[in-house]
mmCIF file of N, CA and C in Angstrom:
data_model
loop_
_atom_site.group_PDB
_atom_site.id
_atom_site.type_symbol
_atom_site.label_atom_id
_atom_site.label_comp_id
_atom_site.label_asym_id
_atom_site.label_seq_id
_atom_site.Cartn_x
_atom_site.Cartn_y
_atom_site.Cartn_z
ATOM 1 N N MET A 1 314.523 27.369 178.511
ATOM 2 C CA MET A 1 314.934 26.240 177.713
ATOM 3 C C MET A 1 314.751 26.519 176.224
ATOM 4 N N SER A 2 314.290 27.695 175.845
ATOM 5 C CA SER A 2 314.023 27.976 174.439
ATOM 6 C C SER A 2 315.225 28.563 173.703
ATOM 7 N N ASP A 3 316.418 28.471 174.264
ATOM 8 C CA ASP A 3 317.627 28.986 173.632
ATOM 9 C C ASP A 3 318.240 27.908 172.739
ATOM 10 N N PHE A 4 317.537 27.565 171.659
ATOM 11 C CA PHE A 4 317.979 26.513 170.761
ATOM 12 C C PHE A 4 319.028 27.045 169.804
ATOM 13 N N LYS A 5 319.943 26.188 169.385
ATOM 14 C CA LYS A 5 320.992 26.579 168.461
ATOM 15 C C LYS A 5 320.643 26.253 167.007
ATOM 16 N N HIS A 6 319.549 25.524 166.794
ATOM 17 C CA HIS A 6 319.187 25.164 165.422
ATOM 18 C C HIS A 6 318.589 26.370 164.689
ATOM 19 N N THR A 7 318.505 26.258 163.385
ATOM 20 C CA THR A 7 317.890 27.303 162.573
ATOM 21 C C THR A 7 316.434 27.450 162.999
ATOM 22 N N PRO A 8 316.004 28.674 163.298
ATOM 23 C CA PRO A 8 314.622 28.856 163.739
ATOM 24 C C PRO A 8 313.616 28.426 162.665
ATOM 25 N N GLY A 9 312.488 27.926 163.110
ATOM 26 C CA GLY A 9 311.404 27.559 162.202
ATOM 27 C C GLY A 9 310.637 28.789 161.776
ATOM 28 N N PRO A 10 309.682 28.667 160.953
ATOM 29 C CA PRO A 10 309.196 27.404 160.413
ATOM 30 C C PRO A 10 310.122 26.868 159.325
ATOM 31 N N TRP A 11 310.165 25.549 159.224
ATOM 32 C CA TRP A 11 310.900 24.881 158.162
ATOM 33 C C TRP A 11 309.891 24.387 157.135
ATOM 34 N N THR A 12 310.315 24.336 155.889
ATOM 35 C CA THR A 12 309.430 23.922 154.807
ATOM 36 C C THR A 12 310.120 22.889 153.933
ATOM 37 N N ALA A 13 309.392 21.873 153.536
ATOM 38 C CA ALA A 13 309.903 20.888 152.583
ATOM 39 C C ALA A 13 309.683 21.436 151.181
ATOM 40 N N VAL A 14 310.756 21.458 150.388
ATOM 41 C CA VAL A 14 310.689 21.951 149.014
ATOM 42 C C VAL A 14 311.045 20.788 148.087
ATOM 43 N N ASN A 15 310.067 20.359 147.308
ATOM 44 C CA ASN A 15 310.271 19.230 146.409
ATOM 45 C C ASN A 15 310.843 19.733 145.085
ATOM 46 N N HIS A 16 312.067 19.288 144.754
ATOM 47 C CA HIS A 16 312.716 19.679 143.504
ATOM 48 C C HIS A 16 312.425 18.667 142.399
ATOM 49 N N SER A 17 312.296 17.428 142.757
ATOM 50 C CA SER A 17 311.940 16.357 141.820
ATOM 51 C C SER A 17 311.517 15.163 142.658
ATOM 52 N N TRP A 18 311.122 14.078 142.022
ATOM 53 C CA TRP A 18 310.658 12.920 142.773
ATOM 54 C C TRP A 18 311.754 12.320 143.645
ATOM 55 N N CYS A 19 313.023 12.622 143.354
ATOM 56 C CA CYS A 19 314.110 12.028 144.136
ATOM 57 C C CYS A 19 315.005 13.073 144.799
ATOM 58 N N ASP A 20 314.539 14.311 144.893
ATOM 59 C CA ASP A 20 315.362 15.386 145.452
ATOM 60 C C ASP A 20 314.470 16.404 146.155
ATOM 61 N N THR A 21 314.614 16.496 147.466
ATOM 62 C CA THR A 21 313.827 17.414 148.288
ATOM 63 C C THR A 21 314.758 18.099 149.277
ATOM 64 N N SER A 22 314.510 19.359 149.554
ATOM 65 C CA SER A 22 315.311 20.053 150.559
ATOM 66 C C SER A 22 314.396 20.624 151.630
ATOM 67 N N ILE A 23 314.974 20.908 152.774
ATOM 68 C CA ILE A 23 314.271 21.548 153.880
ATOM 69 C C ILE A 23 314.852 22.952 153.987
ATOM 70 N N SER A 24 313.985 23.956 153.959
ATOM 71 C CA SER A 24 314.458 25.339 154.001
ATOM 72 C C SER A 24 313.740 26.110 155.093
ATOM 73 N N ALA A 25 314.313 27.268 155.417
ATOM 74 C CA ALA A 25 313.721 28.177 156.405
ATOM 75 C C ALA A 25 313.912 29.588 155.891
ATOM 76 N N PRO A 26 312.971 30.481 156.184
ATOM 77 C CA PRO A 26 313.091 31.849 155.686
ATOM 78 C C PRO A 26 314.286 32.597 156.260
ATOM 79 N N SER A 27 314.837 32.117 157.363
ATOM 80 C CA SER A 27 315.940 32.830 158.011
ATOM 81 C C SER A 27 317.309 32.487 157.427
ATOM 82 N N THR A 28 317.355 31.624 156.411
ATOM 83 C CA THR A 28 318.636 31.250 155.835
ATOM 84 C C THR A 28 318.528 31.129 154.317
ATOM 85 N N ASP A 29 319.632 31.403 153.636
ATOM 86 C CA ASP A 29 319.672 31.267 152.178
ATOM 87 C C ASP A 29 320.037 29.854 151.748
ATOM 88 N N ASN A 30 320.508 29.047 152.680
ATOM 89 C CA ASN A 30 320.935 27.693 152.373
ATOM 90 C C ASN A 30 319.893 26.690 152.844
ATOM 91 N N ALA A 31 319.919 25.529 152.232
ATOM 92 C CA ALA A 31 319.039 24.453 152.688
ATOM 93 C C ALA A 31 319.509 23.974 154.056
ATOM 94 N N ILE A 32 318.578 23.661 154.917
ATOM 95 C CA ILE A 32 318.909 23.081 156.216
ATOM 96 C C ILE A 32 319.416 21.668 156.003
ATOM 97 N N CYS A 33 318.755 20.946 155.122
ATOM 98 C CA CYS A 33 319.220 19.621 154.735
ATOM 99 C C CYS A 33 318.624 19.277 153.382
ATOM 100 N N ARG A 34 319.178 18.272 152.795
ATOM 101 C CA ARG A 34 318.712 17.832 151.484
ATOM 102 C C ARG A 34 318.506 16.330 151.532
ATOM 103 N N LEU A 35 317.398 15.872 151.008
ATOM 104 C CA LEU A 35 317.103 14.453 150.935
ATOM 105 C C LEU A 35 317.166 14.048 149.471
ATOM 106 N N ASP A 36 317.855 12.968 149.189
ATOM 107 C CA ASP A 36 317.855 12.464 147.830
ATOM 108 C C ASP A 36 317.834 10.944 147.851
ATOM 109 N N ILE A 37 317.426 10.406 146.736
ATOM 110 C CA ILE A 37 317.373 8.958 146.595
ATOM 111 C C ILE A 37 318.297 8.620 145.439
ATOM 112 N N ASN A 38 319.414 8.012 145.756
ATOM 113 C CA ASN A 38 320.355 7.697 144.690
ATOM 114 C C ASN A 38 320.350 6.218 144.320
ATOM 115 N N HIS A 39 319.483 5.449 144.933
ATOM 116 C CA HIS A 39 319.394 4.016 144.636
ATOM 117 C C HIS A 39 318.090 3.661 143.935
ATOM 118 N N ALA A 40 317.334 4.663 143.545
ATOM 119 C CA ALA A 40 315.991 4.425 143.018
ATOM 120 C C ALA A 40 316.020 3.723 141.663
ATOM 121 N N THR A 41 314.987 2.986 141.444
ATOM 122 C CA THR A 41 314.759 2.358 140.147
ATOM 123 C C THR A 41 313.369 2.757 139.687
ATOM 124 N N GLU A 42 313.040 2.479 138.447
ATOM 125 C CA GLU A 42 311.687 2.806 137.967
ATOM 126 C C GLU A 42 310.637 2.084 138.798
ATOM 127 N N GLU A 43 310.958 0.854 139.201
ATOM 128 C CA GLU A 43 309.992 0.071 139.970
ATOM 129 C C GLU A 43 309.783 0.641 141.382
ATOM 130 N N SER A 44 310.794 1.263 141.929
ATOM 131 C CA SER A 44 310.683 1.756 143.306
ATOM 132 C C SER A 44 310.338 3.237 143.381
ATOM 133 N N GLN A 45 310.185 3.911 142.252
ATOM 134 C CA GLN A 45 310.008 5.361 142.244
ATOM 135 C C GLN A 45 308.833 5.826 143.101
ATOM 136 N N ASP A 46 307.655 5.230 142.940
ATOM 137 C CA ASP A 46 306.485 5.677 143.696
ATOM 138 C C ASP A 46 306.680 5.498 145.200
ATOM 139 N N ALA A 47 307.154 4.323 145.611
ATOM 140 C CA ALA A 47 307.365 4.079 147.039
ATOM 141 C C ALA A 47 308.462 4.982 147.589
ATOM 142 N N ASP A 48 309.540 5.157 146.824
ATOM 143 C CA ASP A 48 310.630 6.027 147.271
ATOM 144 C C ASP A 48 310.163 7.476 147.393
ATOM 145 N N GLU A 49 309.381 7.926 146.434
ATOM 146 C CA GLU A 49 308.876 9.298 146.463
ATOM 147 C C GLU A 49 307.975 9.524 147.674
ATOM 148 N N ASP A 50 307.110 8.551 147.968
ATOM 149 C CA ASP A 50 306.223 8.661 149.129
ATOM 150 C C ASP A 50 307.022 8.677 150.430
ATOM 151 N N GLN A 51 308.037 7.818 150.514
ATOM 152 C CA GLN A 51 308.844 7.772 151.733
ATOM 153 C C GLN A 51 309.640 9.060 151.894
ATOM 154 N N MET A 52 310.199 9.594 150.820
ATOM 155 C CA MET A 52 310.964 10.828 150.928
ATOM 156 C C MET A 52 310.050 11.989 151.339
ATOM 157 N N ALA A 53 308.849 12.050 150.806
ATOM 158 C CA ALA A 53 307.911 13.105 151.185
ATOM 159 C C ALA A 53 307.555 12.999 152.670
ATOM 160 N N ALA A 54 307.343 11.776 153.155
ATOM 161 C CA ALA A 54 307.030 11.587 154.577
ATOM 162 C C ALA A 54 308.206 11.995 155.450
ATOM 163 N N ASN A 55 309.419 11.618 155.062
ATOM 164 C CA ASN A 55 310.614 12.009 155.823
ATOM 165 C C ASN A 55 310.788 13.525 155.814
ATOM 166 N N ALA A 56 310.592 14.149 154.658
ATOM 167 C CA ALA A 56 310.737 15.601 154.544
ATOM 168 C C ALA A 56 309.719 16.324 155.426
ATOM 169 N N ASN A 57 308.485 15.842 155.441
ATOM 170 C CA ASN A 57 307.460 16.459 156.290
ATOM 171 C C ASN A 57 307.805 16.346 157.767
ATOM 172 N N LEU A 58 308.324 15.192 158.176
ATOM 173 C CA LEU A 58 308.720 14.996 159.569
ATOM 174 C C LEU A 58 309.867 15.928 159.941
ATOM 175 N N ILE A 59 310.866 16.016 159.080
ATOM 176 C CA ILE A 59 311.997 16.906 159.359
ATOM 177 C C ILE A 59 311.535 18.362 159.407
ATOM 178 N N ALA A 60 310.685 18.764 158.475
ATOM 179 C CA ALA A 60 310.198 20.145 158.449
ATOM 180 C C ALA A 60 309.399 20.492 159.708
ATOM 181 N N ALA A 61 308.743 19.501 160.297
ATOM 182 C CA ALA A 61 307.953 19.729 161.511
ATOM 183 C C ALA A 61 308.797 19.732 162.778
ATOM 184 N N ALA A 62 310.070 19.360 162.685
ATOM 185 C CA ALA A 62 310.920 19.197 163.870
ATOM 186 C C ALA A 62 310.950 20.410 164.796
ATOM 187 N N PRO A 63 311.148 21.644 164.308
ATOM 188 C CA PRO A 63 311.173 22.778 165.245
ATOM 189 C C PRO A 63 309.860 22.950 166.001
ATOM 190 N N ASP A 64 308.737 22.741 165.305
ATOM 191 C CA ASP A 64 307.432 22.865 165.958
ATOM 192 C C ASP A 64 307.224 21.767 166.990
ATOM 193 N N LEU A 65 307.610 20.541 166.648
ATOM 194 C CA LEU A 65 307.470 19.429 167.587
ATOM 195 C C LEU A 65 308.343 19.625 168.821
ATOM 196 N N LEU A 66 309.570 20.082 168.612
ATOM 197 C CA LEU A 66 310.473 20.328 169.738
ATOM 198 C C LEU A 66 309.914 21.418 170.647
ATOM 199 N N ALA A 67 309.478 22.514 170.059
ATOM 200 C CA ALA A 67 308.934 23.617 170.867
ATOM 201 C C ALA A 67 307.712 23.174 171.665
ATOM 202 N N LEU A 68 306.841 22.381 171.053
ATOM 203 C CA LEU A 68 305.653 21.892 171.753
ATOM 204 C C LEU A 68 306.032 20.963 172.893
ATOM 205 N N LEU A 69 306.986 20.067 172.647
ATOM 206 C CA LEU A 69 307.409 19.144 173.700
ATOM 207 C C LEU A 69 308.029 19.895 174.871
ATOM 208 N N VAL A 70 308.856 20.880 174.573
ATOM 209 C CA VAL A 70 309.461 21.700 175.634
ATOM 210 C C VAL A 70 308.364 22.423 176.415
ATOM 211 N N GLU A 71 307.392 22.971 175.715
ATOM 212 C CA GLU A 71 306.292 23.681 176.383
ATOM 213 C C GLU A 71 305.499 22.732 177.277
ATOM 214 N N LEU A 72 305.211 21.544 176.804
ATOM 215 C CA LEU A 72 304.468 20.574 177.608
ATOM 216 C C LEU A 72 305.241 20.170 178.849
ATOM 217 N N VAL A 73 306.539 19.933 178.707
ATOM 218 C CA VAL A 73 307.360 19.570 179.863
ATOM 219 C C VAL A 73 307.389 20.724 180.853
ATOM 220 N N ASP A 74 307.533 21.952 180.365
ATOM 221 C CA ASP A 74 307.555 23.120 181.243
ATOM 222 C C ASP A 74 306.223 23.314 181.962
ATOM 223 N N ILE A 75 305.118 23.089 181.250
ATOM 224 C CA ILE A 75 303.785 23.267 181.847
ATOM 225 C C ILE A 75 303.514 22.193 182.890
ATOM 226 N N GLU A 76 303.779 20.949 182.526
ATOM 227 C CA GLU A 76 303.437 19.831 183.396
ATOM 228 C C GLU A 76 304.353 19.722 184.599
ATOM 229 N N GLY A 77 305.636 19.958 184.393
ATOM 230 C CA GLY A 77 306.567 19.818 185.498
ATOM 231 C C GLY A 77 306.488 18.424 186.086
ATOM 232 N N PRO A 78 306.842 18.269 187.343
ATOM 233 C CA PRO A 78 306.781 16.944 187.961
ATOM 234 C C PRO A 78 305.365 16.633 188.452
ATOM 235 N N VAL A 79 304.608 15.925 187.639
ATOM 236 C CA VAL A 79 303.244 15.547 188.002
ATOM 237 C C VAL A 79 303.263 14.103 188.485
ATOM 238 N N PRO A 80 302.673 13.835 189.651
ATOM 239 C CA PRO A 80 302.666 12.460 190.162
ATOM 240 C C PRO A 80 302.087 11.483 189.148
ATOM 241 N N GLY A 81 302.760 10.367 188.985
ATOM 242 C CA GLY A 81 302.272 9.335 188.082
ATOM 243 C C GLY A 81 302.694 9.520 186.634
ATOM 244 N N THR A 82 303.394 10.611 186.303
ATOM 245 C CA THR A 82 303.780 10.842 184.910
ATOM 246 C C THR A 82 305.286 10.935 184.748
ATOM 247 N N SER A 83 306.039 10.469 185.739
ATOM 248 C CA SER A 83 307.489 10.614 185.663
ATOM 249 C C SER A 83 308.073 9.873 184.467
ATOM 250 N N ALA A 84 307.498 8.728 184.108
ATOM 251 C CA ALA A 84 308.000 7.989 182.950
ATOM 252 C C ALA A 84 307.801 8.817 181.684
ATOM 253 N N TRP A 85 306.640 9.443 181.541
ATOM 254 C CA TRP A 85 306.386 10.307 180.383
ATOM 255 C C TRP A 85 307.362 11.474 180.388
ATOM 256 N N GLY A 86 307.541 12.104 181.534
ATOM 257 C CA GLY A 86 308.448 13.247 181.632
ATOM 258 C C GLY A 86 309.878 12.866 181.306
ATOM 259 N N ASP A 87 310.309 11.699 181.794
ATOM 260 C CA ASP A 87 311.667 11.238 181.493
ATOM 261 C C ASP A 87 311.843 10.990 179.998
ATOM 262 N N LYS A 88 310.851 10.374 179.367
ATOM 263 C CA LYS A 88 310.923 10.118 177.926
ATOM 264 C C LYS A 88 310.930 11.433 177.146
ATOM 265 N N ALA A 89 310.120 12.379 177.598
ATOM 266 C CA ALA A 89 310.068 13.679 176.921
ATOM 267 C C ALA A 89 311.403 14.400 177.051
ATOM 268 N N ARG A 90 311.968 14.394 178.238
ATOM 269 C CA ARG A 90 313.271 15.053 178.433
ATOM 270 C C ARG A 90 314.372 14.360 177.634
ATOM 271 N N ASP A 91 314.311 13.036 177.535
ATOM 272 C CA ASP A 91 315.287 12.301 176.721
ATOM 273 C C ASP A 91 315.172 12.696 175.247
ATOM 274 N N ALA A 92 313.934 12.813 174.768
ATOM 275 C CA ALA A 92 313.717 13.206 173.370
ATOM 276 C C ALA A 92 314.208 14.624 173.115
ATOM 277 N N ILE A 93 313.967 15.524 174.046
ATOM 278 C CA ILE A 93 314.437 16.903 173.901
ATOM 279 C C ILE A 93 315.964 16.935 173.893
ATOM 280 N N ALA A 94 316.573 16.184 174.806
ATOM 281 C CA ALA A 94 318.040 16.142 174.862
ATOM 282 C C ALA A 94 318.613 15.598 173.560
ATOM 283 N N LYS A 95 317.983 14.594 172.998
ATOM 284 C CA LYS A 95 318.441 14.040 171.718
ATOM 285 C C LYS A 95 318.321 15.096 170.614
ATOM 286 N N ALA A 96 317.244 15.862 170.636
ATOM 287 C CA ALA A 96 317.025 16.876 169.603
ATOM 288 C C ALA A 96 318.014 18.035 169.707
ATOM 289 N N ILE A 97 318.361 18.412 170.925
ATOM 290 C CA ILE A 97 319.261 19.564 171.073
ATOM 291 C C ILE A 97 320.710 19.149 171.248
ATOM 292 N N GLY A 98 320.964 17.842 171.346
ATOM 293 C CA GLY A 98 322.334 17.351 171.425
ATOM 294 C C GLY A 98 323.005 17.527 172.763
ATOM 295 N N SER A 99 322.221 17.624 173.833
ATOM 296 C CA SER A 99 322.796 17.727 175.157
ATOM 297 C C SER A 99 321.759 17.347 176.197
ATOM 298 N N GLU A 100 322.222 17.123 177.408
ATOM 299 C CA GLU A 100 321.302 16.800 178.497
ATOM 300 C C GLU A 100 320.617 18.063 178.987
ATOM 301 N N LEU A 101 319.417 17.875 179.526
ATOM 302 C CA LEU A 101 318.680 19.017 180.092
ATOM 303 C C LEU A 101 319.130 19.302 181.492
#
C-alpha cells in the first residue's frame, strides 16, 4: 500500500512573509502548494498568520501522517472490536490518496 503518487516527504513549511507560505520537498524544485491570505487586514494579521502557520504545519505533516496511518492499519489488520476504527482509518487513507483501498 506504500505506492503513493504524491511527492515523497519530508515536506517543509517555508514562511515567505506573514501572509505567504509554501510547502516544499527536497525531491522537487517547485512548491507542493502555496498558502496565502489575500483578505487580511491590519487587525486580522496576527490571527491570520497563526492560522496560516497551523495550516502549513498540518499540510507539511501529511506524508508522515499518511504513512503512519497506513502502517497502523497494516499492523493491526482486522482486530475484534476495532472495526469502526479500521473503517475510519481506511476512509481517511482513501481520501488522502484519492481512491478506495
